[in-house]
PDB file of C-alpha atoms in Angstrom:
ATOM      1  CA  UNK P  12     130.765  81.160 116.294  1.00 94.00           C
ATOM      2  CA  UNK P  13     133.278  81.359 119.150  1.00 95.00           C
ATOM      3  CA  UNK P  14     136.480  79.584 118.135  1.00 94.00           C
ATOM      4  CA  UNK P  15     138.560  81.075 120.961  1.00 94.00           C
ATOM      5  CA  UNK P  16     139.241  78.682 123.825  1.00 90.00           C
ATOM      6  CA  UNK P  17     139.522  79.375 127.512  1.00 88.00           C
ATOM      7  CA  UNK P  18     136.914  82.133 127.707  1.00 92.00           C
ATOM      8  CA  UNK P  19     136.412  82.753 131.445  1.00 93.00           C
ATOM      9  CA  UNK P  20     133.385  80.986 132.915  1.00 91.00           C
ATOM     10  CA  UNK P  21     132.251  84.282 134.466  1.00 95.00           C
ATOM     11  CA  UNK P  22     132.091  85.812 130.980  1.00 95.00           C
ATOM     12  CA  UNK P  23     130.185  82.857 129.535  1.00 94.00           C
ATOM     13  CA  UNK P  24     127.609  83.026 132.331  1.00 94.00           C
ATOM     14  CA  UNK P  25     126.628  86.419 130.881  1.00 96.00           C
ATOM     15  CA  UNK P  26     127.368  85.846 127.168  1.00 94.00           C
ATOM     16  CA  UNK P  27     125.302  82.669 126.718  1.00 94.00           C
ATOM     17  CA  UNK P  28     121.951  84.081 127.939  1.00 95.00           C
ATOM     18  CA  UNK P  29     122.628  87.397 126.199  1.00 96.00           C
ATOM     19  CA  UNK P  30     123.087  85.672 122.823  1.00 95.00           C
ATOM     20  CA  UNK P  31     119.899  83.682 123.426  1.00 94.00           C
ATOM     21  CA  UNK P  32     117.946  86.819 124.324  1.00 97.00           C
ATOM     22  CA  UNK P  33     118.839  88.249 120.898  1.00 97.00           C
ATOM     23  CA  UNK P  34     117.634  85.133 119.053  1.00 96.00           C
ATOM     24  CA  UNK P  35     121.195  84.073 118.208  1.00 96.00           C
ATOM     25  CA  UNK P  36     122.529  80.522 118.344  1.00 94.00           C
ATOM     26  CA  UNK P  37     125.984  80.455 119.927  1.00 96.00           C
ATOM     27  CA  UNK P  38     128.358  77.667 118.896  1.00 97.00           C
ATOM     28  CA  UNK P  39     131.467  77.308 121.052  1.00 95.00           C
ATOM     29  CA  UNK P  40     133.622  78.618 122.577  1.00 95.00           C
ATOM     30  CA  UNK P  41     136.614  76.410 121.863  1.00 94.00           C
ATOM     31  CA  UNK P  42     135.059  74.992 118.713  1.00 95.00           C
ATOM     32  CA  UNK P  43     136.099  74.465 115.066  1.00 96.00           C
ATOM     33  CA  UNK P  44     132.793  75.793 113.716  1.00 97.00           C
ATOM     34  CA  UNK P  45     130.048  74.417 111.490  1.00 98.00           C
ATOM     35  CA  UNK P  46     130.150  73.113 107.926  1.00 98.00           C
ATOM     36  CA  UNK P  47     127.474  72.060 105.481  1.00 98.00           C
ATOM     37  CA  UNK P  48     129.528  70.640 102.592  1.00 98.00           C
ATOM     38  CA  UNK P  49     129.155  72.415  99.242  1.00 96.00           C
ATOM     39  CA  UNK P  50     127.011  75.101 100.902  1.00 97.00           C
ATOM     40  CA  UNK P  51     128.626  76.943 103.809  1.00 97.00           C
ATOM     41  CA  UNK P  52     131.439  76.877 106.343  1.00 97.00           C
ATOM     42  CA  UNK P  53     131.876  79.113 109.376  1.00 97.00           C
ATOM     43  CA  UNK P  54     134.989  78.468 111.398  1.00 96.00           C
ATOM     44  CA  UNK P  55     138.256  76.623 110.825  1.00 95.00           C
ATOM     45  CA  UNK P  56     137.222  73.170 109.596  1.00 95.00           C
ATOM     46  CA  UNK P  57     139.260  71.729 106.713  1.00 95.00           C
ATOM     47  CA  UNK P  58     136.572  71.686 104.022  1.00 94.00           C
ATOM     48  CA  UNK P  59     138.323  69.110 101.802  1.00 95.00           C
ATOM     49  CA  UNK P  60     137.623  66.342 104.361  1.00 95.00           C
ATOM     50  CA  UNK P  61     133.849  66.746 104.021  1.00 98.00           C
ATOM     51  CA  UNK P  62     131.627  65.450 101.217  1.00 98.00           C
ATOM     52  CA  UNK P  63     127.908  66.181 100.875  1.00 98.00           C
ATOM     53  CA  UNK P  64     125.649  63.456 102.232  1.00 98.00           C
ATOM     54  CA  UNK P  65     123.100  62.480 104.853  1.00 98.00           C
ATOM     55  CA  UNK P  66     125.049  62.000 108.118  1.00 98.00           C
ATOM     56  CA  UNK P  67     125.108  64.736 110.763  1.00 98.00           C
ATOM     57  CA  UNK P  68     128.064  65.050 113.133  1.00 98.00           C
ATOM     58  CA  UNK P  69     128.031  66.715 116.553  1.00 98.00           C
ATOM     59  CA  UNK P  70     131.315  66.710 118.421  1.00 97.00           C
ATOM     60  CA  UNK P  71     133.110  68.315 121.338  1.00 93.00           C
ATOM     61  CA  UNK P  72     136.446  67.735 119.593  1.00 92.00           C
ATOM     62  CA  UNK P  73     137.517  69.479 116.413  1.00 92.00           C
ATOM     63  CA  UNK P  74     140.054  66.822 115.451  1.00 94.00           C
ATOM     64  CA  UNK P  75     137.580  64.000 116.055  1.00 95.00           C
ATOM     65  CA  UNK P  76     135.016  65.867 113.950  1.00 96.00           C
ATOM     66  CA  UNK P  77     137.402  65.682 111.006  1.00 97.00           C
ATOM     67  CA  UNK P  78     138.261  62.039 111.722  1.00 97.00           C
ATOM     68  CA  UNK P  79     134.581  61.070 111.916  1.00 97.00           C
ATOM     69  CA  UNK P  80     133.848  62.891 108.655  1.00 98.00           C
ATOM     70  CA  UNK P  81     136.749  61.108 106.977  1.00 97.00           C
ATOM     71  CA  UNK P  82     135.551  57.708 108.220  1.00 97.00           C
ATOM     72  CA  UNK P  83     131.970  58.411 107.083  1.00 98.00           C
ATOM     73  CA  UNK P  84     133.160  59.513 103.621  1.00 98.00           C
ATOM     74  CA  UNK P  85     135.472  56.488 103.287  1.00 97.00           C
ATOM     75  CA  UNK P  86     132.455  54.280 104.039  1.00 98.00           C
ATOM     76  CA  UNK P  87     130.750  55.720 100.948  1.00 97.00           C
ATOM     77  CA  UNK P  88     128.475  58.144 102.789  1.00 98.00           C
ATOM     78  CA  UNK P  89     128.655  61.919 103.239  1.00 98.00           C
ATOM     79  CA  UNK P  90     127.936  64.700 105.694  1.00 98.00           C
ATOM     80  CA  UNK P  91     124.750  66.781 105.890  1.00 98.00           C
ATOM     81  CA  UNK P  92     126.249  69.181 108.457  1.00 98.00           C
ATOM     82  CA  UNK P  93     128.990  68.912 111.067  1.00 98.00           C
ATOM     83  CA  UNK P  94     128.796  70.953 114.265  1.00 98.00           C
ATOM     84  CA  UNK P  95     131.825  71.285 116.509  1.00 97.00           C
ATOM     85  CA  UNK P  96     130.144  72.407 119.730  1.00 97.00           C
ATOM     86  CA  UNK P  97     133.336  73.172 121.655  1.00 93.00           C
ATOM     87  CA  UNK P  98     135.120  71.842 124.693  1.00 88.00           C
ATOM     88  CA  UNK P  99     135.055  74.635 127.274  1.00 88.00           C
ATOM     89  CA  UNK P 100     133.081  74.065 130.508  1.00 87.00           C
ATOM     90  CA  UNK P 101     130.224  76.367 129.398  1.00 90.00           C
ATOM     91  CA  UNK P 102     129.276  76.319 125.715  1.00 94.00           C
ATOM     92  CA  UNK P 103     126.470  77.947 123.769  1.00 95.00           C
ATOM     93  CA  UNK P 104     124.933  74.857 122.163  1.00 97.00           C
ATOM     94  CA  UNK P 105     124.797  71.529 123.995  1.00 96.00           C
ATOM     95  CA  UNK P 106     125.105  68.065 122.513  1.00 97.00           C
ATOM     96  CA  UNK P 107     121.382  67.504 123.094  1.00 97.00           C
ATOM     97  CA  UNK P 108     120.430  70.711 121.307  1.00 97.00           C
ATOM     98  CA  UNK P 109     122.627  69.816 118.318  1.00 98.00           C
ATOM     99  CA  UNK P 110     121.241  66.260 118.196  1.00 97.00           C
ATOM    100  CA  UNK P 111     117.709  67.651 118.281  1.00 97.00           C
ATOM    101  CA  UNK P 112     118.503  69.897 115.303  1.00 97.00           C
ATOM    102  CA  UNK P 113     119.704  66.845 113.374  1.00 97.00           C
ATOM    103  CA  UNK P 114     116.640  64.820 114.371  1.00 97.00           C
ATOM    104  CA  UNK P 115     114.498  67.598 112.891  1.00 96.00           C
ATOM    105  CA  UNK P 116     116.640  68.048 109.757  1.00 97.00           C
ATOM    106  CA  UNK P 117     115.116  66.310 106.695  1.00 96.00           C
ATOM    107  CA  UNK P 118     118.556  66.049 105.032  1.00 97.00           C
ATOM    108  CA  UNK P 119     120.045  64.058 107.929  1.00 98.00           C
ATOM    109  CA  UNK P 120     119.361  60.302 108.091  1.00 97.00           C
ATOM    110  CA  UNK P 121     121.921  59.310 110.733  1.00 98.00           C
ATOM    111  CA  UNK P 122     123.862  61.089 113.471  1.00 98.00           C
ATOM    112  CA  UNK P 123     127.392  60.701 114.814  1.00 98.00           C
ATOM    113  CA  UNK P 124     127.687  61.951 118.395  1.00 98.00           C
ATOM    114  CA  UNK P 125     131.242  62.404 119.683  1.00 97.00           C
ATOM    115  CA  UNK P 126     131.911  63.296 123.277  1.00 94.00           C
ATOM    116  CA  UNK P 127     134.669  63.121 125.824  1.00 90.00           C
ATOM    117  CA  UNK P 128     135.204  62.731 129.543  1.00 86.00           C
ATOM    118  CA  UNK P 129     133.793  65.390 131.836  1.00 83.00           C
ATOM    119  CA  UNK P 130     130.364  66.946 132.123  1.00 83.00           C
ATOM    120  CA  UNK P 131     126.876  65.634 131.395  1.00 89.00           C
ATOM    121  CA  UNK P 132     126.286  66.688 127.772  1.00 93.00           C
ATOM    122  CA  UNK P 133     126.450  63.201 126.261  1.00 95.00           C
ATOM    123  CA  UNK P 134     124.359  61.554 128.984  1.00 94.00           C
ATOM    124  CA  UNK P 135     121.709  64.285 128.674  1.00 95.00           C
ATOM    125  CA  UNK P 136     121.572  63.818 124.888  1.00 96.00           C
ATOM    126  CA  UNK P 137     121.377  60.041 125.163  1.00 96.00           C
ATOM    127  CA  UNK P 138     118.524  60.222 127.673  1.00 95.00           C
ATOM    128  CA  UNK P 139     116.670  62.733 125.484  1.00 96.00           C
ATOM    129  CA  UNK P 140     117.005  60.327 122.544  1.00 96.00           C
ATOM    130  CA  UNK P 141     115.679  57.438 124.637  1.00 95.00           C
ATOM    131  CA  UNK P 142     112.736  59.490 125.910  1.00 94.00           C
ATOM    132  CA  UNK P 143     111.324  60.109 122.462  1.00 87.00           C
ATOM    133  CA  UNK P 144     113.871  61.993 120.440  1.00 71.00           C
ATOM    134  CA  UNK P 145     115.121  58.855 118.685  1.00 72.00           C
ATOM    135  CA  UNK P 146     113.875  59.079 115.112  1.00 86.00           C
ATOM    136  CA  UNK P 147     117.210  58.324 113.450  1.00 96.00           C
ATOM    137  CA  UNK P 148     120.168  56.013 114.178  1.00 97.00           C
ATOM    138  CA  UNK P 149     122.901  57.520 116.364  1.00 98.00           C
ATOM    139  CA  UNK P 150     126.482  56.238 116.492  1.00 98.00           C
ATOM    140  CA  UNK P 151     128.382  57.406 119.560  1.00 98.00           C
ATOM    141  CA  UNK P 152     132.020  57.628 120.566  1.00 97.00           C
ATOM    142  CA  UNK P 153     133.595  58.943 123.791  1.00 95.00           C
ATOM    143  CA  UNK P 154     137.220  60.091 123.843  1.00 91.00           C
ATOM    144  CA  UNK P 155     139.356  59.728 126.959  1.00 83.00           C
ATOM    145  CA  UNK P 156     138.813  56.059 127.703  1.00 81.00           C
ATOM    146  CA  UNK P 157     142.236  55.785 129.351  1.00 73.00           C
ATOM    147  CA  UNK P 158     142.176  59.143 131.173  1.00 66.00           C
ATOM    148  CA  UNK P 159     143.082  58.989 134.871  1.00 66.00           C
ATOM    149  CA  UNK P 160     140.380  60.334 137.235  1.00 63.00           C
ATOM    150  CA  UNK P 161     140.860  63.933 138.342  1.00 60.00           C
ATOM    151  CA  UNK P 162     143.168  64.947 135.521  1.00 57.00           C
ATOM    152  CA  UNK P 163     142.091  67.373 132.804  1.00 55.00           C
ATOM    153  CA  UNK P 164     142.680  66.030 129.306  1.00 57.00           C
ATOM    154  CA  UNK P 165     142.805  68.530 126.436  1.00 58.00           C
ATOM    155  CA  UNK P 166     139.688  70.670 126.682  1.00 57.00           C
ATOM    156  CA  UNK P 167     138.934  72.735 129.757  1.00 55.00           C
ATOM    157  CA  UNK P 168     135.683  70.814 130.226  1.00 54.00           C
ATOM    158  CA  UNK P 169     137.353  67.411 129.946  1.00 50.00           C
ATOM    159  CA  UNK P 170     137.876  66.540 133.577  1.00 54.00           C
ATOM    160  CA  UNK P 171     136.228  63.678 135.414  1.00 52.00           C
ATOM    161  CA  UNK P 172     134.277  65.227 138.258  1.00 56.00           C
ATOM    162  CA  UNK P 173     131.663  62.587 139.026  1.00 61.00           C
ATOM    163  CA  UNK P 174     130.897  58.927 138.511  1.00 62.00           C
ATOM    164  CA  UNK P 175     129.006  59.560 135.250  1.00 68.00           C
ATOM    165  CA  UNK P 176     131.810  61.737 133.814  1.00 74.00           C
ATOM    166  CA  UNK P 177     134.087  58.837 132.864  1.00 83.00           C
ATOM    167  CA  UNK P 178     134.270  57.494 129.323  1.00 86.00           C
ATOM    168  CA  UNK P 179     133.160  54.062 130.537  1.00 90.00           C
ATOM    169  CA  UNK P 180     130.066  55.454 132.285  1.00 90.00           C
ATOM    170  CA  UNK P 181     129.104  57.637 129.328  1.00 93.00           C
ATOM    171  CA  UNK P 182     129.473  54.727 126.893  1.00 95.00           C
ATOM    172  CA  UNK P 183     127.315  52.549 129.165  1.00 96.00           C
ATOM    173  CA  UNK P 184     124.609  55.224 129.390  1.00 96.00           C
ATOM    174  CA  UNK P 185     124.650  55.709 125.627  1.00 97.00           C
ATOM    175  CA  UNK P 186     124.266  51.950 125.027  1.00 97.00           C
ATOM    176  CA  UNK P 187     121.438  51.735 127.571  1.00 97.00           C
ATOM    177  CA  UNK P 188     119.675  54.551 125.715  1.00 96.00           C
ATOM    178  CA  UNK P 189     119.837  52.729 122.376  1.00 95.00           C
ATOM    179  CA  UNK P 190     122.829  54.375 120.725  1.00 96.00           C
ATOM    180  CA  UNK P 191     125.317  52.282 118.766  1.00 97.00           C
ATOM    181  CA  UNK P 192     128.581  52.918 120.609  1.00 98.00           C
ATOM    182  CA  UNK P 193     131.997  52.324 119.066  1.00 98.00           C
ATOM    183  CA  UNK P 194     135.247  51.906 120.993  1.00 95.00           C
ATOM    184  CA  UNK P 195     137.364  53.517 118.267  1.00 96.00           C
ATOM    185  CA  UNK P 196     136.738  56.413 115.864  1.00 95.00           C
ATOM    186  CA  UNK P 197     138.017  54.107 113.104  1.00 96.00           C
ATOM    187  CA  UNK P 198     134.721  52.170 113.379  1.00 98.00           C
ATOM    188  CA  UNK P 199     132.373  55.152 112.995  1.00 98.00           C
ATOM    189  CA  UNK P 200     131.974  54.957 109.215  1.00 98.00           C
ATOM    190  CA  UNK P 201     131.328  51.214 108.973  1.00 98.00           C
ATOM    191  CA  UNK P 202     128.826  51.223 111.843  1.00 98.00           C
ATOM    192  CA  UNK P 203     126.998  54.243 110.437  1.00 98.00           C
ATOM    193  CA  UNK P 204     126.833  52.644 106.979  1.00 97.00           C
ATOM    194  CA  UNK P 205     125.053  49.633 108.500  1.00 96.00           C
ATOM    195  CA  UNK P 206     122.800  51.855 110.601  1.00 95.00           C
ATOM    196  CA  UNK P 207     121.411  53.931 107.703  1.00 94.00           C
ATOM    197  CA  UNK P 208     120.726  50.988 105.349  1.00 84.00           C
TER     198      UNK P 208
END
């Protein structure tokens, strides 16, 4: 679990394959960690926000992980596991890999996928879901909908570099791939509650 942010890309180019060669799963860098409520927490997530349940959360943003968990709990559901994958340009576990873990997890019935501007992680995950990975409902949200092109927002990886890196493009791709996309994190819980009925 690499909570530290801003690890040099040159270092991550070596660290990521090295961890994989040892059979380790690297989460982060620049992540809040992983929590399975009432079982285990590794990282800096505020455990009191999370209640045991059947919704998995994968998010680039630590703060939005907590907000999504709160919205899911307020909707009368709970969290199976939440994975904050991190927001640096190179991270150990991608959105697609985390979504796949949730698709294969018998305790997870629905998935919240939170992304942000920059990079291809969300588009890759959405396309993987469409191409046969979609066994469970997925509610998606993309942060940075008002970000100006070319400006980094928050995380080191959150910079619009191509036409599919914008929030609008990612939300469109997610919808085209069958995900239920919300415009505000405040809607995550209600939409997920309907999705897992």
